[in-house]
PDB file of C-alpha atoms in Angstrom:
ATOM      1  CA  MET G1225      -0.001   0.000   0.003  1.00 54.00           C
ATOM      2  CA  SER G1226       2.816   2.428   0.764  1.00 66.00           C
ATOM      3  CA  ASP G1227       4.331   1.875  -2.715  1.00 76.00           C
ATOM      4  CA  TYR G1228       1.005   2.837  -4.288  1.00 77.00           C
ATOM      5  CA  ALA G1229       0.699   5.960  -2.125  1.00 73.00           C
ATOM      6  CA  SER G1230       4.275   6.967  -2.843  1.00 77.00           C
ATOM      7  CA  ALA G1231       3.807   6.514  -6.599  1.00 78.00           C
ATOM      8  CA  LEU G1232       0.521   8.429  -6.504  1.00 77.00           C
ATOM      9  CA  HIS G1233       2.111  11.270  -4.556  1.00 78.00           C
ATOM     10  CA  GLN G1234       4.999  11.547  -6.994  1.00 81.00           C
ATOM     11  CA  SER G1235       2.778  11.462 -10.065  1.00 81.00           C
ATOM     12  CA  THR G1236       0.390  14.255  -9.076  1.00 80.00           C
ATOM     13  CA  PRO G1237       1.165  17.814 -10.188  1.00 86.00           C
ATOM     14  CA  PRO G1238       2.069  20.399  -7.517  1.00 83.00           C
ATOM     15  CA  PHE G1239      -0.633  22.709  -6.214  1.00 83.00           C
ATOM     16  CA  SER G1240      -0.993  26.010  -8.013  1.00 86.00           C
ATOM     17  CA  PRO G1241      -3.509  28.580  -6.758  1.00 86.00           C
ATOM     18  CA  THR G1242      -6.220  29.950  -9.021  1.00 90.00           C
ATOM     19  CA  ILE G1243      -5.473  33.539  -7.978  1.00 88.00           C
ATOM     20  CA  PRO G1244      -1.787  34.516  -8.141  1.00 91.00           C
ATOM     21  CA  THR G1245      -0.377  35.272  -4.697  1.00 91.00           C
ATOM     22  CA  ALA G1246       0.954  38.633  -5.938  1.00 93.00           C
ATOM     23  CA  LEU G1247      -2.637  39.836  -6.370  1.00 96.00           C
ATOM     24  CA  LEU G1248      -3.791  38.903  -2.862  1.00 95.00           C
ATOM     25  CA  PRO G1249      -2.949  42.242  -1.162  1.00 96.00           C
ATOM     26  CA  TYR G1250      -4.864  44.154  -3.814  1.00 97.00           C
ATOM     27  CA  LEU G1251      -7.799  41.774  -3.643  1.00 97.00           C
ATOM     28  CA  ALA G1252      -7.871  42.055   0.148  1.00 97.00           C
ATOM     29  CA  PHE G1253      -7.804  45.857  -0.037  1.00 97.00           C
ATOM     30  CA  ILE G1254     -10.648  45.957  -2.560  1.00 98.00           C
ATOM     31  CA  LEU G1255     -12.834  43.465  -0.692  1.00 97.00           C
ATOM     32  CA  LEU G1256     -12.296  45.061   2.720  1.00 97.00           C
ATOM     33  CA  GLY G1257     -12.800  48.538   1.271  1.00 97.00           C
ATOM     34  CA  ALA G1258     -16.116  47.420  -0.214  1.00 98.00           C
ATOM     35  CA  THR G1259     -17.029  45.919   3.162  1.00 97.00           C
ATOM     36  CA  PHE G1260     -16.418  49.163   4.991  1.00 97.00           C
ATOM     37  CA  GLY G1261     -18.301  51.093   2.305  1.00 97.00           C
ATOM     38  CA  LEU G1262     -21.310  48.791   2.581  1.00 96.00           C
ATOM     39  CA  ALA G1263     -21.151  48.959   6.379  1.00 95.00           C
ATOM     40  CA  PHE G1264     -21.351  52.752   6.171  1.00 96.00           C
ATOM     41  CA  TYR G1265     -24.226  52.494   3.702  1.00 95.00           C
ATOM     42  CA  PHE G1266     -25.970  50.043   6.027  1.00 94.00           C
ATOM     43  CA  SER G1267     -25.715  52.494   8.905  1.00 92.00           C
ATOM     44  CA  THR G1268     -27.431  55.216   6.860  1.00 93.00           C
ATOM     45  CA  LEU G1269     -30.390  53.127   5.660  1.00 89.00           C
ATOM     46  CA  PRO G1270     -33.792  54.134   6.980  1.00 90.00           C
ATOM     47  CA  LYS G1271     -35.527  51.590   9.180  1.00 88.00           C
ATOM     48  CA  GLU G1272     -38.325  49.745   7.410  1.00 88.00           C
ATOM     49  CA  LYS G1273     -40.933  47.242   8.531  1.00 90.00           C
ATOM     50  CA  ILE G1274     -39.588  44.545   6.222  1.00 90.00           C
ATOM     51  CA  PRO G1275     -35.789  44.877   6.231  1.00 91.00           C
ATOM     52  CA  ALA G1276     -35.144  43.325   2.802  1.00 93.00           C
ATOM     53  CA  ARG G1277     -32.667  45.973   1.673  1.00 93.00           C
ATOM     54  CA  GLU G1278     -30.905  45.944   5.057  1.00 94.00           C
ATOM     55  CA  LEU G1279     -30.578  42.170   4.907  1.00 94.00           C
ATOM     56  CA  ALA G1280     -29.168  42.258   1.366  1.00 95.00           C
ATOM     57  CA  VAL G1281     -26.609  44.957   2.195  1.00 95.00           C
ATOM     58  CA  ALA G1282     -25.564  43.312   5.451  1.00 95.00           C
ATOM     59  CA  SER G1283     -25.243  39.859   3.835  1.00 97.00           C
ATOM     60  CA  THR G1284     -23.158  41.216   0.970  1.00 97.00           C
ATOM     61  CA  ALA G1285     -20.889  43.107   3.378  1.00 97.00           C
ATOM     62  CA  SER G1286     -20.487  39.997   5.502  1.00 97.00           C
ATOM     63  CA  VAL G1287     -19.514  37.794   2.575  1.00 98.00           C
ATOM     64  CA  LEU G1288     -17.097  40.376   1.164  1.00 98.00           C
ATOM     65  CA  GLY G1289     -15.582  40.845   4.626  1.00 97.00           C
ATOM     66  CA  GLY G1290     -15.067  37.136   5.073  1.00 97.00           C
ATOM     67  CA  PHE G1291     -13.296  36.732   1.738  1.00 97.00           C
ATOM     68  CA  GLY G1292     -11.338  39.924   2.361  1.00 97.00           C
ATOM     69  CA  VAL G1293     -10.021  38.710   5.705  1.00 97.00           C
ATOM     70  CA  VAL G1294      -8.989  35.359   4.205  1.00 96.00           C
ATOM     71  CA  ALA G1295      -7.234  37.168   1.331  1.00 96.00           C
ATOM     72  CA  MET G1296      -5.472  39.463   3.812  1.00 96.00           C
ATOM     73  CA  PHE G1297      -4.292  36.517   5.928  1.00 96.00           C
ATOM     74  CA  CYS G1298      -2.968  34.722   2.871  1.00 93.00           C
ATOM     75  CA  ALA G1299      -1.271  37.909   1.645  1.00 93.00           C
ATOM     76  CA  VAL G1300       0.769  38.191   4.870  1.00 93.00           C
ATOM     77  CA  GLY G1301       1.681  34.510   4.919  1.00 90.00           C
ATOM     78  CA  VAL G1302      -0.949  32.996   7.230  1.00 92.00           C
ATOM     79  CA  TYR G1303      -2.391  30.403   4.883  1.00 84.00           C
ATOM     80  CA  VAL G1304      -5.829  29.411   6.145  1.00 82.00           C
TER      81      VAL G1304
END
């Protein structure tokens, strides 16, 4: 079994990321900037009975913030 695993490990190509690591700081800056912009926009929205717009803005900001933090961590060398 170990011969098979060793041969399989040697025959597979090395990992290459989809997004080049040189672009990660810029991607993190853009995503986190958009997050802060949407957070400001969220704070200025009028309160409504059915908060559909608030939910959409908050969800978008949350997703962009999550990806932005991961991109920032990877840009500084903390690969998560």
